Amino acid sequence: MKKILIKSGWALAAFVILMSACSKFEEINKSPKEADASQVQVEYFINNSIIGAQMDPNIAERSFVLYWKTASRQHLSGGLSSGNPNDDWSTEYYRYSSGWLNNINTAIQIADEKIRTGDIKPYTENLKQVARIWRAYLMSELSDNFGPIPINAFASQNPDFAGVKEVYYFMLDELKDASAKLNTTIQPTEGLKLLDPAYGYNFAKWKKYANSMRLRLAMRLSEVDGGKAKAEFEDAVAGDLITDTDATFQVQEKGGWDPLSGVMSREWNAQILSTTLENIYTGLGGVKTADQLGAAFQSYIRPADWAGLQLKDHFSSMTNDPLAGFWFDGLPQTIDPRAYKAFIPAGDFTNPNFSKYPSYDQPTWETTARDLVNEAGATVKTLDGKFTWNGSNAGDWGAKGTKNRWYGFPGASPRLGQQFRNSANKRIFFHAWETNFLIAEAAVRGWTVPLSGKAAYEKAISQSFEYWGVSGFLSAYLTSTDFSITGTSVSWDHTAEPPATHTMNFKDGYTGTAGTVAIKYPVNNLYKNGSVKNDLLTKIITQKYIAQVPWLPLEGWNDKRRLGLPFFENPMIEQTLVTLPALNSTNYMTSNVNFFPQRLKYPSSLKNTNAKGYDQAVAALTGGGDAVLTPLWWAKKP
Amino acid sequence: MLLTCLVAMCYQSASAQEKIGVSGSLKDASGAPVIYATVIEKGTTNGATTDEKGAFKLQVNPGATLVVSSIGYTTLEVAAKPTLNLVLEDASKGLNEVVVTALGISRQKKSLGYSMQEVKSSTLVDAHETNITNALTGVVAGLQVMRSSTGPGGSSKINLRGNTSLTGKNQPLIVVDGIPIDNFVGATNNDGWNPGMDMGNGLSDLNANDIASMSVLKGPAAAALYGSRAGDGVILITTKTGKKSNGLGLTVSSSLGFESIFMKPEMQKSFAQGLDNIFAPQGGDSWGPKITGQSLANWDNKTEPVRAYDNIDRFFNTGINHNQNISFQQQVEKTSVYTSLNYMNDKSMVPGTKYTRLNLTTRVTSKYGQSEKLSTDFKVQYSNTNAHNRLATGINSRNYSSLLYTMPVSMDVRQFENPVNEYGNMRWYIIGNQVNPYWASKYNMNDDIRNRFIMNGSVKYQFNDWLNAELKAGGDIYNTNTEAKLYAGSPTPANGSYSNDKYSFSEVNYSALVTARKDRLIDRLGGNISVGGNLMRQQSSRVGNSAGELVVPNLFLIKNAKGNPGITDEFSQQRINSLYATGGLSWDGYLFLDATMRNDWSSTLSPENRSFFYPSVSLSYLFTEQFKSMPQWLSYGKIRGSYAMVGNSLPPYQLYNTYLIDRDPNGNTTAARKKTLYDKDVRSELIKSFELGAELRFLENRFGLDVTYYKSNATRQLIELPMDPGSGYENRKMNAGNIQNSGFEIMADAKILDNPKKLLWSISGNLSMNRNLIVDINKKDGINRYPLGGFDNLSIVAATGELYGEIYGSKVQRVMDEKSPYYGQWLLDGEGRPVRGEQNVRLGNQQSKALVGITNSFAYKNFGLSFLIDARIGGDMFSATQLLMQRNGTAAITAPGGERDGMVVSGVVSDGAGGYVPNTKTITQQQYWKAISADNLGISELNMYDASNIRLRNVQLTYNLSRKFLGRTPVQSAKIGVACNNVWMISSHMRGLDPESVFAINTNAVGFENGAPPTTRTFLVNLSVSF
C-alpha cells in the first residue's frame, strides 16, 4: 500500500514537472509555412504589385468595367454615370489598390533594408527605382478615383491623408528622381526578367515609362497649376519617352480566374456601344462605311443626312444628345475606321471579333430583332438591330424604357469586340500615342516641346491607326474636314466651327411619314462655355479619347473632368435622378460639372478604420466634401 | 510538492484496525445513488463516505450501529451487517440532485456556489433535432441558440450570457467525458458573393441518444478550471455507460420526420412581371400589369396565360428525415458496456441537398479485483457525416432563396426544372449572371465528408474511501474532405471549375487528477481537494487545390485548370500545459466554500506572457439546513455567490510579422505581407466575473425558484482592430476593450398536479435578461468603434458606451430645421419621393432584451404530452430580403390589398425659397418602393424590424405501451410518439420572415438578414422499443 502510494505520488509529481516544461514552445509557435525578412526578395514584391494591379475579375468588373468604363462613357451602363457609386465596389477597389501599393511600398522598404545591410545584388538599387515609378502610377490611379490619399503610408500605422495637390507634387518628384537614378546599363538576369511582367526589367524602358508618366501627371495640373504643369512637362519631355510602340507599357493577359484574366472578360457585361462614342465616331474623318465593310453590309448604309427613325414613345428625349428620340436603322455613311473594329454591329456572326458572349446564353447574342410594345404589352414596332449603328445612353428612361425591349438588349446593339474580352490581349497602361497627344496638347499650350503640335497629333493618330490595323485610311482621315455629330473634324488645320444645326431627313418610326429636322451640334458648356467645338484642343482630346478606348478608360474620365472634353450627353431623366439632383427638366440641354460623376466616395469603412485620415481627406476635398459630385483639385469646377 | 504532501498525508491516515467488514450501497427513494453521504460507526469517529455509485465500505466493531447521514435526507440508523442496501428518505424532496461539474467531478448541486444547469438525455432525444445543438433552445436560462440557414447539417451557434469577445466566436468549450472537442462553427468566410461552406458545428456530429446528461456551466466560476479556453462557458457532456438491464439491454428506436416550410416572407400575388405596369418578359421585376387572366408572350416568346406562382412552395420539396438508433447496454459482473449505432438520413426539402450521419459508440467501464479499487473507462465515438450540395449564404448561386424571393411573381420556376437546353447550356429567362436554381442543384455540386473520432480512456485508483487518483487521455481527431464541382454551361466560368480540400484536426489531452475528500475532517468541518494537470496538443493542417476555370469542360481534374491552380497548404499547432487545483471546505452540510486555481502555459504567447493564472472562489449557504425552524412553506433555501477570472489565449502564429510567398498566374514568385499586424507583446484575455444567486423551494418542493444575477467584464481582449489598408495591414492585433455582460437568470418550476394516479402537470420555465455593454474599445488610442459585420451602408458595430451589436444605417431625409413647423417630417424630392438623408446613424440593436422558455408537461396513465413555448423579446434586425423584394415588387407590402394605387407620401417638399410645403404629388407604388430601396441597401431605417418573436417551439406526445400489454413478449418497454418542431409562430414582426434566419452564423453580426432560406417545420413519428 505504502509503496503504491509513494510510487503514484512520484509519478504524478513527474507528470507535473513534465507539464511545466515549455522549452519547445518558441519553436512550435513559428509558422512553418511563412517566410521571414531574410527569405524575401525585392522583386517578389514588385512582381506581386504589378501582377495584382492587372486586376482579377472580382475587382476588374467593379472598377475597370463598371466604374471607369461607365464614367468615361465607353459603354452603356448606369450607376456611376448617373452619379451613383456603389460602396461595396469602392470598398473593394480601395482594398485592392491598397494591396498593390502595400506590395510596392514593401518592395521599397525591403530594398532599403537590403541596401542598409549590404545584402545587395547589382540591380538592387535599380529595383528600388522601378518600385518608386510603379508606386507613382498606383498612387495616381487611386488618387484619380478618390482624390486625397496618403503619401507616407504602409508604415504599420494608419496614414495621414494628403490633398491632391501634395499627392501630385510627390508623384512628380518621385518620377523625376527615380528616373534620374535608374542605371540603364545594368542588365537583368534571366531569372529576374521573369519577375517583371511589363518590361522584364529593361531599365531603359522603365526610364521611358517614368518620363512619360510624368508628362501625364504634369498635364493633369494644366487648369489649376499651369506654371508647375509647364515646368514639370518641359523638364520631363526632354528625357527618354515612350514614343514608339516598342516601349508600350503593357501586360499580357491570360485565361483562368486570376489577376491576369482579361479585365473585360465577364461574359454578362454586355459592353454595348455608348451614345457618347456613337456621336464621336459617326462622321469623323470622312471614311466611308462602304470602304470599310464587306458586301453584306452595303445595303444597310444610309445617307450622310439620315437621322433614322423617330420613335418618341420609346426613346426618351430628356437629354442633350443631338439625336435623342431617333433610332438609326442602318450604318452611317462615314465613320471613324476604328469604330467598327472596336464595336461589332449586331448580327455580324462571321466576324471573328464578334462577341458570342454570354456563351451560355445564345439567344442573348444571337437575337437582333426586338419589339417596342404599348402599355398593354402588344407589339407596336419591331426594331431589327442587325447591321445598325446605335449607341445607348443610361439614366432614367421611365415607361419608355420598359416598353422598349431593344434598349439594353445585347444581341441587338453594337458591342465591344471579342479581342478585348477573351483574356488573350495585352492590357495597355501607357502607349506611345498618349505621349504624342500630350506633346500635341503641350504644343497648343505654347510649352517647349520637341515636336510641333500637328506632327505630334498626327503621329499619335497614326500610332492608333496602326494599333487597329486601319492605316490604309490614315492619309484621307488626317485631312478630313467632315464634322462628327459632336461638331468636331480631324484635320489639324481645319478649325472652322460647325454651324449651329444641320438638316437631316428622318421617318416617323410608327407611321412611316418622312420629315426633316434641324439637328443641333451639341453645346458643351463645360468647354469655353459651349462656344467652341472644333478647336485644336477639342481635336486632340477627341482623338486621344478614341485612341484610349478600351484600355485606358480612367484617362478618358480624367480628361473629361480636367477639360470638360469630349462632349458627354446627359443621362436620361424621364424622372429626375436621385443621385444627380441638379439635373432637371429645365436644364438638361446644358452641360454642367454637377451632371456627371467627379470622383468616388471613400469606402464607408474608412471613417471607422482611420477617422483622422478620413477627416483630413474630407478637409482637403474643398467644395462639397466626400461626395460623388465634388470635383478634384485639378478638375473643372462648377 | 503539493502532491507529495498530499500523498504523504494519505499514507498516515490509511491505517485502521482490523474489524468486521461492512459494505453496502445507499440509494434514495427514486433508486438513485446517494453520493458523499457519511456513514459513521455510532459513538466513534470511524466512518466512510459513499462514492459516486453510492457505495461504501468500512470496518466496524461487531454489533455496531451505523449512522448514515447526508444533507437533505433524514438521518438513518441501522445495525451493521456485512452487506447493507439502504434507502434514505428525503428530508425535503428532490434536493439531492447530483450533477457533473468541471473536470467531471460529481457534486451535489446544493453545494455549488455558482449557477449551472443540467439538461437530461430525454430532453435532447425527444426534441428530435438533426443538430443536437438546437435541442437546447429554450431549455437553459441564459443560453441562446442561433441557427444558420444553410440547410441540414448547417451550424447552430450557442451563446451563453452574451458575447464576451469582439472577434472570437463566443462559443462555449465542449467537453465530452472530460475531453474537449472542437466546436467549430459556420463557414470560414462570409463573403457575400463567394462564401465558404458551412460545414456544421462541432457539436452537431454527436448522437443525442448517446448522451446521458449535459451540464451547462454558464459563468466563469463554474468553468474556471478549464482555464483559458472556457471564457464563454463550458458544456460538459457525459455519455452513457452500460446499466444493468433485466432484458437483453437492447433498445431500438426509429423516427421518421417530414420537413416543410415553416415561414417565408409575404409575397404579393396580383401583379405580373414587368415595370411601370407594362409586361416585360425578360425583366427581373414584378412591377408589371395586374394579373387579370390575360395571355401574353413570355420570355421564350410563347403566349401563355398570366398567373401568379408561389415559387418558394413550388421549388422546395417535402424533406424526409429518418433516424435509426440501436443501443445495447448491459452490466456483466464488474464490467458494463454501452454500445450504439445511429444512422440519420436527411433528404432536405431543398432539391438535391442531402445529409447523412453515422455514429458508432462503445463505452466500457470495468472494475478490477475484489477491492474494486482500480477501475477503467474506455470509450470510442466515431461519426461519419456526409453532406451533398449544402446551401451557401449570401447572394450566390448556391443560395436559391434569395433568387426565389425576388423572381417575378408571374414566372413559374418549375418551367426550368429541366435546366439545360439542347446545347448543354443553362436555361434561364434573364440575361446576366443569375443561375437557374435547378441548374445549380444539379450542376453546382459540393460534397463534404467528415470522419471523426472522439475517444478517451481513463484509469482510476481508489486508494481508500477518501482518496483517489485518475489518469486520463483522450482525443478528438477528424478529417474533412471537401470537393466542389461546377459544370460547364452557366454564366461563369464557362467550362466549369473544380476544387478539393482536405482538413485534418487533432487535439489530444493527457490529464491527471488526485482527489481527496472527507466530510468530517474536524468536527463538522468537511473538506476536499483535487490537484491535477493537463497537457493539450492541438494540430491541424489543410491541403487544398482549386481550378478556378477548367480547360476541358467537366473534366474535374486539378491539372485541367486554365492557368495556375490555386494551392492551399496550411499547418498549425499549439500546446497548452496546465496545472490546476480545486479545494472546498464545508461546515455542517450547510456552508460550502470552494476555491479553484489554474495556471496555463500557452505556446502561442511570448515567453514573458505565456504563463497566466486564473482563480475562482464560490460560496454556497443553505440557510434552511442551518435553521431548522424555518416556516413550513419554505422547504429549501440557498444563497450562493462566486467570483472568478478566466480568459483566452491566442491562436498560433500571431506574434511575429512574417511574409507570405505565393506564385503569380505565370508561375513566378510573389511575396506579400500578412493582412494582420501582430504585436509580440500581446497577453491573454482576461474575464472577471461574479455572480450571486438564490435557490428556493416551496410547499414541499412543489414550487421552485432559482434566481441569478451576474456581471462579467471581458478585458484585455485580443482583437483584430481594423486598420486603414493604407497602413500596410487590414487589421492589427492588440489587447483592448472591456465588454460587460450583466443580467438576471430566473428558473422556476412547478408541479401543479402531482397525484401519480391522476393527471400530472408540471411547468418549468426560464427567463434570462442580459445587458451586453461595451465599456471600452480602445479609448486611449481614440478608437471607439469596432465593426462586427454588415454590408455596404448597413453596419453592425460595437461602440464604446453602447450595447454590443448596434445597427447603423441610413435614414429618410427629414426637415432638420428645428424652427420649421415641419421639423422632423420627411423631406421629399421634387417628384414626391423619399430620399436618403442622414447616413451612418443608429437604427437599433441586435441584442434581445430577454429570452423566455416555458415547458409544460402532462402525464396521464401511459400518455405523455409536453410542449415548449419560447420567446425572444427585443432586439432588432435589418432585412435585406425585404428590401430586395420591395425593389423587385414581390413583397406583399408593394401591393396593399392586392392593389397598387397611387400614393401621396406624407411629408414636405422644398418650396424653392428655403422653406417647405406639404407634398401633394402622387407617385406610384413602384416609384415609392424603388426610391426607398435604391442603391444597394436603400434607406435602411425602413427595413429595420423588431426581431421579437414568440413561438410554440415543439410539441411531443408519447405513449408508453403498458406492462400488461407487453407482459409475455421479450419487450421490456415500448414507446411511440409524435413530435413537431416549429409548430406555430405565435407572434413575430418581420413580414413573414423568421427572425431566426441569420445571414452569417459565424460572425457576431446576427442582426443582419440577407436571403436566408425559409425556416422549416419538422413533423416526426418515432418509436422506441427496449428488449
PDB file of C-alpha atoms in Angstrom, chain B residues 467-565:
ATOM      1  CA  LEU B 467      -8.589   9.440  -1.849  1.00  0.00           C
ATOM      2  CA  ASN B 468      -8.401   8.576  -5.475  1.00  0.00           C
ATOM      3  CA  ALA B 469      -6.272   9.345  -8.482  1.00  0.00           C
ATOM      4  CA  GLU B 470      -7.148   9.263 -12.115  1.00  0.00           C
ATOM      5  CA  LEU B 471      -5.098   9.324 -15.280  1.00  0.00           C
ATOM      6  CA  LYS B 472      -6.872  10.162 -18.450  1.00  0.00           C
ATOM      7  CA  ALA B 473      -6.072  10.549 -22.117  1.00  0.00           C
ATOM      8  CA  GLY B 474      -8.336  11.399 -24.930  1.00  0.00           C
ATOM      9  CA  GLY B 475      -8.554  12.928 -28.309  1.00  0.00           C
ATOM     10  CA  ASP B 476     -10.760  14.498 -30.879  1.00  0.00           C
ATOM     11  CA  ILE B 477      -9.493  13.641 -34.312  1.00  0.00           C
ATOM     12  CA  TYR B 478     -11.236  14.376 -37.550  1.00  0.00           C
ATOM     13  CA  ASN B 479     -10.677  14.791 -41.232  1.00  0.00           C
ATOM     14  CA  THR B 480     -12.938  16.707 -43.502  1.00  0.00           C
ATOM     15  CA  ASN B 481     -12.706  16.140 -47.225  1.00  0.00           C
ATOM     16  CA  THR B 482     -14.443  18.610 -49.421  1.00  0.00           C
ATOM     17  CA  GLU B 483     -14.981  18.626 -53.132  1.00  0.00           C
ATOM     18  CA  ALA B 484     -16.758  21.159 -55.281  1.00  0.00           C
ATOM     19  CA  LYS B 485     -17.637  20.674 -58.915  1.00  0.00           C
ATOM     20  CA  LEU B 486     -19.189  23.304 -61.086  1.00  0.00           C
ATOM     21  CA  TYR B 487     -20.191  22.055 -64.509  1.00  0.00           C
ATOM     22  CA  ALA B 488     -19.970  23.951 -67.760  1.00  0.00           C
ATOM     23  CA  GLY B 489     -22.953  25.828 -69.068  1.00  0.00           C
ATOM     24  CA  SER B 490     -23.582  28.562 -66.506  1.00  0.00           C
ATOM     25  CA  PRO B 491     -22.596  32.239 -66.662  1.00  0.00           C
ATOM     26  CA  THR B 492     -19.203  31.643 -65.184  1.00  0.00           C
ATOM     27  CA  PRO B 493     -16.825  30.005 -65.517  1.00  0.00           C
ATOM     28  CA  ALA B 494     -17.656  28.762 -68.969  1.00  0.00           C
ATOM     29  CA  ASN B 495     -16.050  25.339 -68.717  1.00  0.00           C
ATOM     30  CA  GLY B 496     -16.697  24.736 -65.066  1.00  0.00           C
ATOM     31  CA  SER B 497     -14.491  24.714 -62.051  1.00  0.00           C
ATOM     32  CA  TYR B 498     -13.214  22.230 -59.516  1.00  0.00           C
ATOM     33  CA  SER B 499     -11.701  22.247 -56.095  1.00  0.00           C
ATOM     34  CA  ASN B 500     -10.870  19.812 -53.378  1.00  0.00           C
ATOM     35  CA  ASP B 501      -9.683  20.258 -49.870  1.00  0.00           C
ATOM     36  CA  LYS B 502      -8.574  18.086 -47.005  1.00  0.00           C
ATOM     37  CA  TYR B 503      -8.606  19.382 -43.481  1.00  0.00           C
ATOM     38  CA  SER B 504      -7.244  17.368 -40.599  1.00  0.00           C
ATOM     39  CA  PHE B 505      -7.589  18.280 -36.997  1.00  0.00           C
ATOM     40  CA  SER B 506      -6.455  16.575 -33.888  1.00  0.00           C
ATOM     41  CA  GLU B 507      -6.451  17.536 -30.302  1.00  0.00           C
ATOM     42  CA  VAL B 508      -5.093  15.227 -27.686  1.00  0.00           C
ATOM     43  CA  ASN B 509      -5.279  15.828 -23.967  1.00  0.00           C
ATOM     44  CA  TYR B 510      -3.491  13.984 -21.197  1.00  0.00           C
ATOM     45  CA  SER B 511      -4.521  14.689 -17.679  1.00  0.00           C
ATOM     46  CA  ALA B 512      -4.089  13.513 -14.143  1.00  0.00           C
ATOM     47  CA  LEU B 513      -6.158  14.277 -11.122  1.00  0.00           C
ATOM     48  CA  VAL B 514      -5.787  13.353  -7.477  1.00  0.00           C
ATOM     49  CA  THR B 515      -8.797  13.885  -5.279  1.00  0.00           C
ATOM     50  CA  ALA B 516      -9.111  13.714  -1.542  1.00  0.00           C
ATOM     51  CA  ARG B 517     -12.354  14.179   0.309  1.00  0.00           C
ATOM     52  CA  LYS B 518     -13.519  13.952   3.883  1.00  0.00           C
ATOM     53  CA  ASP B 519     -16.895  15.061   5.106  1.00  0.00           C
ATOM     54  CA  ARG B 520     -15.856  15.039   8.756  1.00  0.00           C
ATOM     55  CA  LEU B 521     -12.384  16.397   8.811  1.00  0.00           C
ATOM     56  CA  ILE B 522     -12.625  18.034  12.194  1.00  0.00           C
ATOM     57  CA  ASP B 523     -15.968  18.120  13.928  1.00  0.00           C
ATOM     58  CA  ARG B 524     -18.490  19.341  11.363  1.00  0.00           C
ATOM     59  CA  LEU B 525     -15.867  20.635   9.011  1.00  0.00           C
ATOM     60  CA  GLY B 526     -15.529  18.713   5.803  1.00  0.00           C
ATOM     61  CA  GLY B 527     -13.034  19.212   3.101  1.00  0.00           C
ATOM     62  CA  ASN B 528     -11.955  18.130  -0.319  1.00  0.00           C
ATOM     63  CA  ILE B 529      -9.087  18.874  -2.581  1.00  0.00           C
ATOM     64  CA  SER B 530      -8.244  17.886  -6.128  1.00  0.00           C
ATOM     65  CA  VAL B 531      -4.978  18.608  -7.796  1.00  0.00           C
ATOM     66  CA  GLY B 532      -4.223  17.883 -11.390  1.00  0.00           C
ATOM     67  CA  GLY B 533      -2.622  18.816 -14.611  1.00  0.00           C
ATOM     68  CA  ASN B 534      -3.299  18.677 -18.292  1.00  0.00           C
ATOM     69  CA  LEU B 535      -1.264  18.612 -21.473  1.00  0.00           C
ATOM     70  CA  MET B 536      -3.068  19.793 -24.565  1.00  0.00           C
ATOM     71  CA  ARG B 537      -1.688  19.239 -28.035  1.00  0.00           C
ATOM     72  CA  GLN B 538      -3.574  20.612 -30.969  1.00  0.00           C
ATOM     73  CA  GLN B 539      -2.623  20.320 -34.579  1.00  0.00           C
ATOM     74  CA  SER B 540      -4.391  20.997 -37.828  1.00  0.00           C
ATOM     75  CA  SER B 541      -3.498  21.054 -41.461  1.00  0.00           C
ATOM     76  CA  ARG B 542      -5.198  21.831 -44.687  1.00  0.00           C
ATOM     77  CA  VAL B 543      -4.222  20.909 -48.208  1.00  0.00           C
ATOM     78  CA  GLY B 544      -6.402  22.096 -50.997  1.00  0.00           C
ATOM     79  CA  ASN B 545      -6.331  22.600 -54.731  1.00  0.00           C
ATOM     80  CA  SER B 546      -8.570  24.605 -56.905  1.00  0.00           C
ATOM     81  CA  ALA B 547      -9.020  25.011 -60.591  1.00  0.00           C
ATOM     82  CA  GLY B 548     -10.923  28.278 -60.935  1.00  0.00           C
ATOM     83  CA  GLU B 549     -11.683  27.518 -64.537  1.00  0.00           C
ATOM     84  CA  LEU B 550     -11.305  24.300 -66.453  1.00  0.00           C
ATOM     85  CA  VAL B 551      -9.875  23.841 -69.951  1.00  0.00           C
ATOM     86  CA  VAL B 552     -11.694  20.650 -70.919  1.00  0.00           C
ATOM     87  CA  PRO B 553     -15.290  21.153 -69.843  1.00  0.00           C
ATOM     88  CA  ASN B 554     -16.494  18.990 -66.982  1.00  0.00           C
ATOM     89  CA  LEU B 555     -13.237  17.155 -66.512  1.00  0.00           C
ATOM     90  CA  PHE B 556     -12.820  17.575 -62.793  1.00  0.00           C
ATOM     91  CA  LEU B 557      -9.095  17.338 -62.532  1.00  0.00           C
ATOM     92  CA  ILE B 558      -6.804  19.895 -60.983  1.00  0.00           C
ATOM     93  CA  LYS B 559      -4.336  19.543 -63.855  1.00  0.00           C
ATOM     94  CA  ASN B 560      -7.140  20.608 -66.146  1.00  0.00           C
ATOM     95  CA  ALA B 561      -7.026  24.139 -64.727  1.00  0.00           C
ATOM     96  CA  LYS B 562      -6.860  27.110 -67.029  1.00  0.00           C
ATOM     97  CA  GLY B 563      -3.865  28.985 -65.694  1.00  0.00           C
ATOM     98  CA  ASN B 564      -2.265  28.021 -62.427  1.00  0.00           C
ATOM     99  CA  PRO B 565      -4.290  26.004 -59.981  1.00  0.00           C
TER     100      PRO B 565
END
